[in-house]
mmCIF file of C-alpha atoms in Angstrom:
data_model
loop_
_atom_site.group_PDB
_atom_site.id
_atom_site.type_symbol
_atom_site.label_atom_id
_atom_site.label_comp_id
_atom_site.label_asym_id
_atom_site.label_seq_id
_atom_site.Cartn_x
_atom_site.Cartn_y
_atom_site.Cartn_z
ATOM 1 C CA UNK A 9 2.742 -13.212 3.441
ATOM 2 C CA UNK A 10 2.285 -14.227 7.090
ATOM 3 C CA UNK A 11 5.271 -16.566 6.866
ATOM 4 C CA UNK A 12 7.458 -13.704 5.634
ATOM 5 C CA UNK A 13 6.305 -11.473 8.487
ATOM 6 C CA UNK A 14 7.073 -14.176 11.051
ATOM 7 C CA UNK A 15 10.552 -14.680 9.596
ATOM 8 C CA UNK A 16 11.228 -10.944 9.822
ATOM 9 C CA UNK A 17 9.995 -10.772 13.424
ATOM 10 C CA UNK A 18 12.324 -13.608 14.424
ATOM 11 C CA UNK A 19 15.279 -11.561 13.242
ATOM 12 C CA UNK A 20 15.831 -9.119 16.071
ATOM 13 C CA UNK A 21 18.412 -7.145 14.141
ATOM 14 C CA UNK A 22 15.507 -5.438 12.312
ATOM 15 C CA UNK A 23 14.436 -3.714 15.563
ATOM 16 C CA UNK A 24 16.932 -0.790 15.366
ATOM 17 C CA UNK A 25 15.791 0.124 11.849
ATOM 18 C CA UNK A 26 12.181 -0.119 13.067
ATOM 19 C CA UNK A 27 12.964 2.346 15.842
ATOM 20 C CA UNK A 28 14.582 4.754 13.383
ATOM 21 C CA UNK A 29 11.615 4.441 11.011
ATOM 22 C CA UNK A 30 9.109 5.010 13.820
ATOM 23 C CA UNK A 31 10.934 8.118 15.034
ATOM 24 C CA UNK A 32 11.304 9.463 11.508
ATOM 25 C CA UNK A 33 7.563 9.160 10.782
ATOM 26 C CA UNK A 34 6.365 10.056 14.310
ATOM 27 C CA UNK A 35 5.881 13.784 13.623
ATOM 28 C CA UNK A 36 4.560 13.316 10.088
ATOM 29 C CA UNK A 37 1.733 10.969 11.019
ATOM 30 C CA UNK A 38 1.195 11.812 14.722
ATOM 31 C CA UNK A 39 2.162 8.325 15.833
ATOM 32 C CA UNK A 40 1.520 7.600 19.515
ATOM 33 C CA UNK A 41 4.215 7.919 22.126
ATOM 34 C CA UNK A 42 4.699 7.783 25.868
ATOM 35 C CA UNK A 43 4.635 10.961 27.949
ATOM 36 C CA UNK A 44 7.207 11.481 30.666
ATOM 37 C CA UNK A 45 5.768 9.940 33.852
ATOM 38 C CA UNK A 46 7.929 12.132 36.114
ATOM 39 C CA UNK A 47 6.686 15.281 34.425
ATOM 40 C CA UNK A 48 3.080 14.047 34.515
ATOM 41 C CA UNK A 49 3.239 13.341 38.266
ATOM 42 C CA UNK A 50 5.455 16.155 39.564
ATOM 43 C CA UNK A 51 5.413 18.770 36.817
ATOM 44 C CA UNK A 52 9.227 18.689 36.789
ATOM 45 C CA UNK A 53 10.821 17.648 33.492
ATOM 46 C CA UNK A 54 13.240 14.721 33.698
ATOM 47 C CA UNK A 55 16.746 14.754 32.154
ATOM 48 C CA UNK A 56 15.426 13.109 28.976
ATOM 49 C CA UNK A 57 12.348 15.305 28.478
ATOM 50 C CA UNK A 58 12.108 16.461 24.847
ATOM 51 C CA UNK A 59 14.790 13.967 23.774
ATOM 52 C CA UNK A 60 12.349 12.001 21.605
ATOM 53 C CA UNK A 61 11.131 15.165 19.868
ATOM 54 C CA UNK A 62 14.705 16.277 19.359
ATOM 55 C CA UNK A 63 15.679 12.905 17.885
ATOM 56 C CA UNK A 64 12.661 12.967 15.545
ATOM 57 C CA UNK A 65 13.591 16.445 14.336
ATOM 58 C CA UNK A 66 17.210 15.400 13.784
ATOM 59 C CA UNK A 67 16.154 12.365 11.754
ATOM 60 C CA UNK A 68 14.020 14.657 9.608
ATOM 61 C CA UNK A 69 16.971 16.988 9.014
ATOM 62 C CA UNK A 70 15.858 19.892 11.225
ATOM 63 C CA UNK A 71 19.042 20.196 13.282
ATOM 64 C CA UNK A 72 18.405 23.752 14.471
ATOM 65 C CA UNK A 73 15.126 22.898 16.200
ATOM 66 C CA UNK A 74 16.540 19.560 17.289
ATOM 67 C CA UNK A 75 19.360 21.242 19.207
ATOM 68 C CA UNK A 76 16.832 23.682 20.719
ATOM 69 C CA UNK A 77 14.710 20.812 22.056
ATOM 70 C CA UNK A 78 17.555 18.734 23.522
ATOM 71 C CA UNK A 79 21.249 18.908 22.752
ATOM 72 C CA UNK A 80 21.618 15.110 22.877
ATOM 73 C CA UNK A 81 18.919 14.527 20.206
ATOM 74 C CA UNK A 82 21.081 14.763 17.069
ATOM 75 C CA UNK A 83 23.704 12.515 18.648
ATOM 76 C CA UNK A 84 21.079 9.935 19.607
ATOM 77 C CA UNK A 85 19.766 10.081 16.032
ATOM 78 C CA UNK A 86 23.259 9.432 14.656
ATOM 79 C CA UNK A 87 23.725 6.563 17.093
ATOM 80 C CA UNK A 88 20.394 5.015 16.056
ATOM 81 C CA UNK A 89 21.307 5.204 12.374
ATOM 82 C CA UNK A 90 24.735 3.708 13.059
ATOM 83 C CA UNK A 91 23.121 1.004 15.235
ATOM 84 C CA UNK A 92 20.702 0.102 12.416
ATOM 85 C CA UNK A 93 23.466 -0.224 9.855
ATOM 86 C CA UNK A 94 25.735 -2.192 12.196
ATOM 87 C CA UNK A 95 22.873 -4.531 13.170
ATOM 88 C CA UNK A 96 22.152 -5.360 9.541
ATOM 89 C CA UNK A 97 25.809 -5.999 8.784
ATOM 90 C CA UNK A 98 26.478 -8.212 11.820
ATOM 91 C CA UNK A 99 22.954 -9.678 12.098
ATOM 92 C CA UNK A 100 23.030 -8.989 15.838
ATOM 93 C CA UNK A 101 20.513 -6.969 17.816
ATOM 94 C CA UNK A 102 23.170 -5.006 19.741
ATOM 95 C CA UNK A 103 26.566 -5.339 18.074
ATOM 96 C CA UNK A 104 28.416 -2.999 20.454
ATOM 97 C CA UNK A 105 30.258 -3.486 23.685
ATOM 98 C CA UNK A 106 29.389 -0.876 26.285
ATOM 99 C CA UNK A 107 31.709 -0.296 29.167
ATOM 100 C CA UNK A 108 30.781 1.132 32.525
ATOM 101 C CA UNK A 109 32.972 4.215 32.102
ATOM 102 C CA UNK A 110 31.097 5.322 28.965
ATOM 103 C CA UNK A 111 27.708 4.873 30.641
ATOM 104 C CA UNK A 112 28.797 6.865 33.704
ATOM 105 C CA UNK A 113 30.123 9.717 31.556
ATOM 106 C CA UNK A 114 26.936 9.732 29.470
ATOM 107 C CA UNK A 115 24.678 9.740 32.560
ATOM 108 C CA UNK A 116 26.742 12.448 34.249
ATOM 109 C CA UNK A 117 26.643 14.612 31.081
ATOM 110 C CA UNK A 118 22.893 14.165 30.850
ATOM 111 C CA UNK A 119 22.491 15.152 34.503
ATOM 112 C CA UNK A 120 24.677 18.279 34.125
ATOM 113 C CA UNK A 121 22.732 19.302 31.030
ATOM 114 C CA UNK A 122 19.436 18.762 32.898
ATOM 115 C CA UNK A 123 20.582 20.980 35.805
ATOM 116 C CA UNK A 124 21.594 23.661 33.315
ATOM 117 C CA UNK A 125 18.159 23.454 31.663
ATOM 118 C CA UNK A 126 16.379 23.637 35.016
ATOM 119 C CA UNK A 127 17.939 27.070 35.571
ATOM 120 C CA UNK A 128 17.726 28.417 32.011
ATOM 121 C CA UNK A 129 14.428 26.964 30.863
ATOM 122 C CA UNK A 130 13.045 24.209 28.702
ATOM 123 C CA UNK A 131 11.956 24.712 25.071
ATOM 124 C CA UNK A 132 8.201 24.539 25.677
ATOM 125 C CA UNK A 133 8.011 26.450 28.947
#
C-alpha cells in the first residue's frame, strides 16, 4: 500500500484532480483553508476574497450562490476541471501555455471587478 501511495505522489499530474476534490468536499466536511491575510490585517477584502467559496459552490452545482460570492468562481471551477482532465490525458502537471497578454487581461478584469465590489458591497458584509 505504501509503495502505491509513493508512486501516486511522484506523478504530479494527480495534483489538479486533488485540488478539485479538496474544493468539492471543503464545504461538506469543513476542511481547513487559509484566510485572506490582507483582510485579516487591514479589514479590506482583496480582489480574490470569496473566490474559494465561490469555486466550491460551483463545483457542488450551486451556480446561483457561486455567482453571488464571486463572479470568477464558476469559471475557475470549469478551468480546474478542464485542467484535471488535460493533466491526466497528457500526464503533465500544467499542460497549457500561458501568454502574458492573457494574464494581464485576467488580472485587469479581476481588479475592475474588485473595484466594483468595493463600491457595491461584498456578499458577507
